[in-house]
Amino acid sequence: MSTDNGPDEMTKKCWDEKYYQPEIERMDQEDLKLLQLERLKKVAEHCYRNIPFYRQSFDAVGFNPETIESLADLQKMPFTLKQDMRDAYPFDLFAVDVRDASRIHASSGTTGNATVVGYTTSDLENWGDCFARAIALVGGDSTSIMQVSYGYGLFTGGLGAHEGGNRIGATIIPMSSGNTKRQVQMLKDMGSDILACTPSYAMLIADTAVEMGYDPATDFKVSAAILGAEPCSEGMRNEIERKLGVTVVDIYGLSEVMGPGVSCECRYQDGLHVAEDHFLIEIVDPDTLEPVDEGEWGEVVFTTLTKECSPLIRYRTRDISRIIPGECACGRTHRRMDRISGRSDDMLIIRGVNVFPSQIQQVIADFSEVTSYYQIILSSKGPLDHVALMVETVPEFSFDEVRRIEDLQKRIMAELKSNLQISVEVRIVEPKSIERSEGKAKRVIDLRKAGE
Ligand code: DLL
């Protein structure tokens, strides 16, 4: 974007931007579609030949992968659900022998069998490439120092970021999550340029740094943060950017499909470019499962195009997003998905109104008296659900005057009512009352099932 006075600030920023794989990231859309078609044929045949689940589900709908002629044929293939992955525990959805896999990751499995995914050496390289694109687009390269404060282990955050750092040749500080004071000290002493962790943890690291007497925006070298694994409102992003003195880019992914790097924002911060050479994205209506029009919101569905060990066909993520129409000024041709507005299974129904916690987060972000820490507590009061929203004030807010607290409470309630048409009890709490997270924040506490 240029004006008569020359390029605007954002364009200037993007001119400095580096591409990790420019020939792929800026590939002509038509060539990209040809590449996708070739890969779709390959992956469908790979699934049919090597995974009994897919052989059965393709046969059940009379689909023969050899008949694929265009990307539209994807619509003929059946969906894969999280439950299918659970039922396949541990290795029934692997297309290669587990001993030929280089690594295994798994989801926590708190609500059923864990979902297990495997990676061959080539899968790990592709994953690393996807994350490396994110490192390059925040200006990183082989001279960068990146602190990885996502958890290492079966969770894909830590090792996914690590893989990306390795591919681009950066110096990696593999902190994992936890021990926050040490995180702060290392961030400062190692002179890291890039921080990779969840938005909640970036906030906690920033606040802890201030408590330790630092001003991270000026005392630390870190200039960019690659944050993901959970929703982050614009208000929270701005707060992290200001406190740490960084540019925040949002990175998305899920362990079933790969891990972090399935899509990532560029510096325009206007949608996340999907790694379309590795994944086919569809947005479907969660009720009818029909594709929605471009630009409409719906459930995100992914088909992996290059995975050898754990390929997936039309995996229903439950995440809600949309394709942002139009081209991005950064030069990348891969289409952009919008930031996740919620998960269909996170949706709260408050007295008949559907709301995502992220919408509540957006409303409170407009109040300067409160921080971005919040928690929603669901309980039963007689036959009805009771919803309480705990919001934490900034340190400068005085709790001495009851009238000020009540006034703030009323204003937040009124804003929630007018924006989201919901009536909730707002509880204003003092700084640090809400539990901090070193990984994904727990925003909703559901006491209904416990009968409390
Ligand atoms: O959270 C992978 C990841 C690690 C992504 C580090 C980004 C950074 P899972 O634990 O399998 O994998 O959780 C996947 O987290 O379906 C979304 O609901 C949510 N999620 C992931 N990234 C974002 C994001 C990792 N950028 C689930 N914004 C997904 C909002 C996100 N939600």
Short mmCIF file of N, CA, C and O in Angstrom, two decimals, residues 305-362:
data_model
loop_
_atom_site.label_atom_id
_atom_site.label_comp_id
_atom_site.label_asym_id
_atom_site.label_seq_id
_atom_site.Cartn_x
_atom_site.Cartn_y
_atom_site.Cartn_z
N LEU A 305 -1.54 -32.91 2.90
CA LEU A 305 -1.14 -33.26 1.53
C LEU A 305 0.19 -34.00 1.46
O LEU A 305 0.49 -34.65 0.46
N THR A 306 1.00 -33.86 2.51
CA THR A 306 2.35 -34.43 2.40
C THR A 306 2.70 -35.40 3.54
O THR A 306 3.78 -35.98 3.54
N LYS A 307 1.81 -35.53 4.52
CA LYS A 307 2.20 -36.35 5.67
C LYS A 307 2.26 -37.84 5.32
O LYS A 307 1.35 -38.37 4.70
N GLU A 308 3.37 -38.45 5.75
CA GLU A 308 3.54 -39.88 5.45
C GLU A 308 2.99 -40.76 6.57
O GLU A 308 2.33 -41.74 6.32
N CYS A 309 3.29 -40.38 7.82
CA CYS A 309 2.93 -41.28 8.91
C CYS A 309 1.46 -41.16 9.32
O CYS A 309 0.77 -42.16 9.44
N SER A 310 0.99 -39.93 9.56
CA SER A 310 -0.39 -39.75 10.02
C SER A 310 -1.17 -38.84 9.09
O SER A 310 -1.58 -37.75 9.48
N PRO A 311 -1.39 -39.30 7.84
CA PRO A 311 -2.16 -38.45 6.93
C PRO A 311 -3.62 -38.39 7.38
O PRO A 311 -4.11 -39.32 8.00
N LEU A 312 -4.28 -37.29 7.10
CA LEU A 312 -5.69 -37.16 7.46
C LEU A 312 -6.47 -36.61 6.28
O LEU A 312 -6.03 -35.67 5.62
N ILE A 313 -7.62 -37.17 6.07
CA ILE A 313 -8.51 -36.69 5.02
C ILE A 313 -9.66 -35.95 5.67
O ILE A 313 -10.37 -36.50 6.52
N ARG A 314 -9.87 -34.72 5.28
CA ARG A 314 -11.01 -33.90 5.72
C ARG A 314 -11.24 -33.99 7.24
O ARG A 314 -12.30 -34.38 7.71
N TYR A 315 -10.23 -33.61 7.98
CA TYR A 315 -10.32 -33.67 9.44
C TYR A 315 -11.11 -32.47 9.97
O TYR A 315 -10.76 -31.32 9.72
N ARG A 316 -12.18 -32.76 10.70
CA ARG A 316 -13.01 -31.69 11.27
C ARG A 316 -12.38 -31.18 12.56
O ARG A 316 -12.33 -31.90 13.55
N THR A 317 -11.89 -29.95 12.51
CA THR A 317 -11.11 -29.43 13.65
C THR A 317 -11.98 -28.92 14.78
O THR A 317 -11.50 -28.76 15.89
N ARG A 318 -13.24 -28.55 14.49
CA ARG A 318 -14.14 -27.88 15.45
C ARG A 318 -13.79 -26.42 15.62
O ARG A 318 -14.48 -25.69 16.32
N ASP A 319 -12.68 -25.97 15.04
CA ASP A 319 -12.31 -24.55 15.14
C ASP A 319 -13.14 -23.74 14.15
O ASP A 319 -13.40 -24.19 13.04
N ILE A 320 -13.53 -22.54 14.58
CA ILE A 320 -14.37 -21.69 13.73
C ILE A 320 -13.52 -20.55 13.15
O ILE A 320 -12.87 -19.81 13.89
N SER A 321 -13.54 -20.46 11.83
CA SER A 321 -12.81 -19.39 11.16
C SER A 321 -13.45 -19.15 9.79
O SER A 321 -14.55 -19.64 9.51
N ARG A 322 -12.76 -18.40 8.96
CA ARG A 322 -13.24 -18.16 7.60
C ARG A 322 -12.03 -17.89 6.73
O ARG A 322 -10.93 -17.62 7.25
N ILE A 323 -12.23 -17.94 5.42
CA ILE A 323 -11.16 -17.56 4.50
C ILE A 323 -11.30 -16.07 4.26
O ILE A 323 -12.40 -15.58 3.95
N ILE A 324 -10.21 -15.33 4.41
CA ILE A 324 -10.27 -13.90 4.16
C ILE A 324 -10.12 -13.70 2.65
O ILE A 324 -9.11 -14.11 2.06
N PRO A 325 -11.14 -13.12 2.00
CA PRO A 325 -11.03 -12.96 0.54
C PRO A 325 -9.94 -11.97 0.18
O PRO A 325 -9.60 -11.09 0.97
N GLY A 326 -9.41 -12.12 -1.01
CA GLY A 326 -8.45 -11.13 -1.52
C GLY A 326 -7.01 -11.49 -1.26
O GLY A 326 -6.71 -12.45 -0.54
N GLU A 327 -6.13 -10.69 -1.89
CA GLU A 327 -4.69 -10.97 -1.77
C GLU A 327 -4.11 -10.22 -0.59
O GLU A 327 -4.64 -9.20 -0.17
N CYS A 328 -2.99 -10.71 -0.11
CA CYS A 328 -2.33 -10.02 1.00
C CYS A 328 -1.17 -9.20 0.43
O CYS A 328 -0.46 -9.66 -0.48
N ALA A 329 -0.98 -8.02 0.98
CA ALA A 329 0.06 -7.13 0.45
C ALA A 329 1.47 -7.63 0.73
O ALA A 329 2.44 -7.10 0.17
N CYS A 330 1.61 -8.67 1.56
CA CYS A 330 2.95 -9.14 1.89
C CYS A 330 3.58 -9.92 0.73
O CYS A 330 4.77 -10.22 0.76
N GLY A 331 2.77 -10.30 -0.25
CA GLY A 331 3.32 -11.02 -1.40
C GLY A 331 3.10 -12.51 -1.34
O GLY A 331 3.28 -13.22 -2.32
N ARG A 332 2.70 -13.01 -0.16
CA ARG A 332 2.41 -14.45 -0.09
C ARG A 332 1.10 -14.72 -0.81
O ARG A 332 0.14 -13.95 -0.66
N THR A 333 1.08 -15.83 -1.55
CA THR A 333 -0.14 -16.14 -2.31
C THR A 333 -1.02 -17.14 -1.57
O THR A 333 -2.17 -17.35 -1.94
N HIS A 334 -0.47 -17.77 -0.54
CA HIS A 334 -1.27 -18.77 0.19
C HIS A 334 -2.41 -18.04 0.89
O HIS A 334 -2.19 -17.01 1.54
N ARG A 335 -3.61 -18.61 0.77
CA ARG A 335 -4.79 -17.91 1.31
C ARG A 335 -4.72 -17.77 2.83
O ARG A 335 -4.02 -18.51 3.51
N ARG A 336 -5.47 -16.81 3.31
CA ARG A 336 -5.45 -16.53 4.75
C ARG A 336 -6.73 -17.00 5.42
O ARG A 336 -7.82 -16.78 4.90
N MET A 337 -6.59 -17.63 6.59
CA MET A 337 -7.76 -17.89 7.42
C MET A 337 -7.80 -16.79 8.48
O MET A 337 -6.77 -16.22 8.83
N ASP A 338 -8.98 -16.49 8.96
CA ASP A 338 -9.09 -15.48 10.00
C ASP A 338 -8.65 -16.08 11.33
O ASP A 338 -8.52 -17.31 11.44
N ARG A 339 -8.41 -15.22 12.31
CA ARG A 339 -8.04 -15.74 13.63
C ARG A 339 -9.22 -16.57 14.17
O ARG A 339 -10.38 -16.24 13.90
N ILE A 340 -8.90 -17.61 14.91
CA ILE A 340 -9.95 -18.52 15.39
C ILE A 340 -10.91 -17.75 16.31
O ILE A 340 -10.47 -17.13 17.28
N SER A 341 -12.21 -17.81 15.98
CA SER A 341 -13.14 -17.08 16.84
C SER A 341 -13.61 -17.97 17.98
O SER A 341 -14.20 -17.49 18.94
N GLY A 342 -13.38 -19.24 17.90
CA GLY A 342 -13.76 -20.15 18.98
C GLY A 342 -13.79 -21.56 18.44
O GLY A 342 -13.48 -21.80 17.27
N ARG A 343 -14.12 -22.48 19.31
CA ARG A 343 -14.29 -23.87 18.87
C ARG A 343 -15.76 -24.20 19.04
O ARG A 343 -16.37 -23.77 20.02
N SER A 344 -16.29 -24.99 18.10
CA SER A 344 -17.71 -25.26 18.20
C SER A 344 -18.02 -25.96 19.53
O SER A 344 -19.09 -25.78 20.09
N ASP A 345 -17.05 -26.72 20.07
CA ASP A 345 -17.35 -27.36 21.34
C ASP A 345 -17.04 -26.49 22.56
O ASP A 345 -17.27 -26.88 23.69
N ASP A 346 -16.54 -25.26 22.34
CA ASP A 346 -16.31 -24.31 23.43
C ASP A 346 -17.48 -23.35 23.56
O ASP A 346 -17.53 -22.53 24.47
N MET A 347 -18.38 -23.42 22.58
CA MET A 347 -19.44 -22.43 22.55
C MET A 347 -20.33 -22.56 23.79
O MET A 347 -20.71 -23.65 24.17
N LEU A 348 -20.60 -21.40 24.40
CA LEU A 348 -21.47 -21.41 25.57
C LEU A 348 -22.86 -21.03 25.10
O LEU A 348 -23.02 -20.20 24.20
N ILE A 349 -23.85 -21.65 25.68
CA ILE A 349 -25.22 -21.22 25.37
C ILE A 349 -25.77 -20.59 26.64
O ILE A 349 -26.06 -21.28 27.61
N ILE A 350 -25.79 -19.26 26.65
CA ILE A 350 -26.21 -18.55 27.85
C ILE A 350 -27.65 -18.08 27.64
O ILE A 350 -27.92 -17.22 26.82
N ARG A 351 -28.55 -18.72 28.36
CA ARG A 351 -29.99 -18.44 28.20
C ARG A 351 -30.38 -18.36 26.73
O ARG A 351 -30.96 -17.38 26.27
N GLY A 352 -29.97 -19.34 25.99
CA GLY A 352 -30.38 -19.43 24.59
C GLY A 352 -29.50 -18.66 23.60
O GLY A 352 -29.67 -18.77 22.40
N VAL A 353 -28.55 -17.87 24.13
CA VAL A 353 -27.70 -17.11 23.20
C VAL A 353 -26.34 -17.82 23.06
O VAL A 353 -25.73 -18.19 24.06
N ASN A 354 -25.91 -18.00 21.82
CA ASN A 354 -24.62 -18.67 21.61
C ASN A 354 -23.47 -17.66 21.71
O ASN A 354 -23.49 -16.65 21.01
N VAL A 355 -22.51 -17.94 22.54
CA VAL A 355 -21.35 -17.04 22.67
C VAL A 355 -20.08 -17.85 22.82
O VAL A 355 -20.07 -18.91 23.45
N PHE A 356 -19.01 -17.31 22.23
CA PHE A 356 -17.70 -17.90 22.42
C PHE A 356 -16.96 -17.09 23.49
O PHE A 356 -17.09 -15.86 23.52
N PRO A 357 -16.17 -17.76 24.33
CA PRO A 357 -15.39 -17.01 25.32
C PRO A 357 -14.57 -15.88 24.66
O PRO A 357 -14.41 -14.82 25.24
N SER A 358 -14.08 -16.12 23.44
CA SER A 358 -13.25 -15.09 22.79
C SER A 358 -14.06 -13.80 22.53
O SER A 358 -13.50 -12.71 22.50
N GLN A 359 -15.38 -13.92 22.36
CA GLN A 359 -16.19 -12.71 22.14
C GLN A 359 -16.27 -11.91 23.45
O GLN A 359 -16.25 -10.69 23.44
N ILE A 360 -16.35 -12.64 24.55
CA ILE A 360 -16.37 -11.97 25.86
C ILE A 360 -15.02 -11.26 26.07
O ILE A 360 -14.96 -10.12 26.51
N GLN A 361 -13.96 -11.96 25.70
CA GLN A 361 -12.61 -11.40 25.82
C GLN A 361 -12.50 -10.08 25.05
O GLN A 361 -11.92 -9.11 25.52
N GLN A 362 -13.11 -10.06 23.86
CA GLN A 362 -13.05 -8.85 23.04
C GLN A 362 -13.78 -7.68 23.69
O GLN A 362 -13.33 -6.55 23.62
#
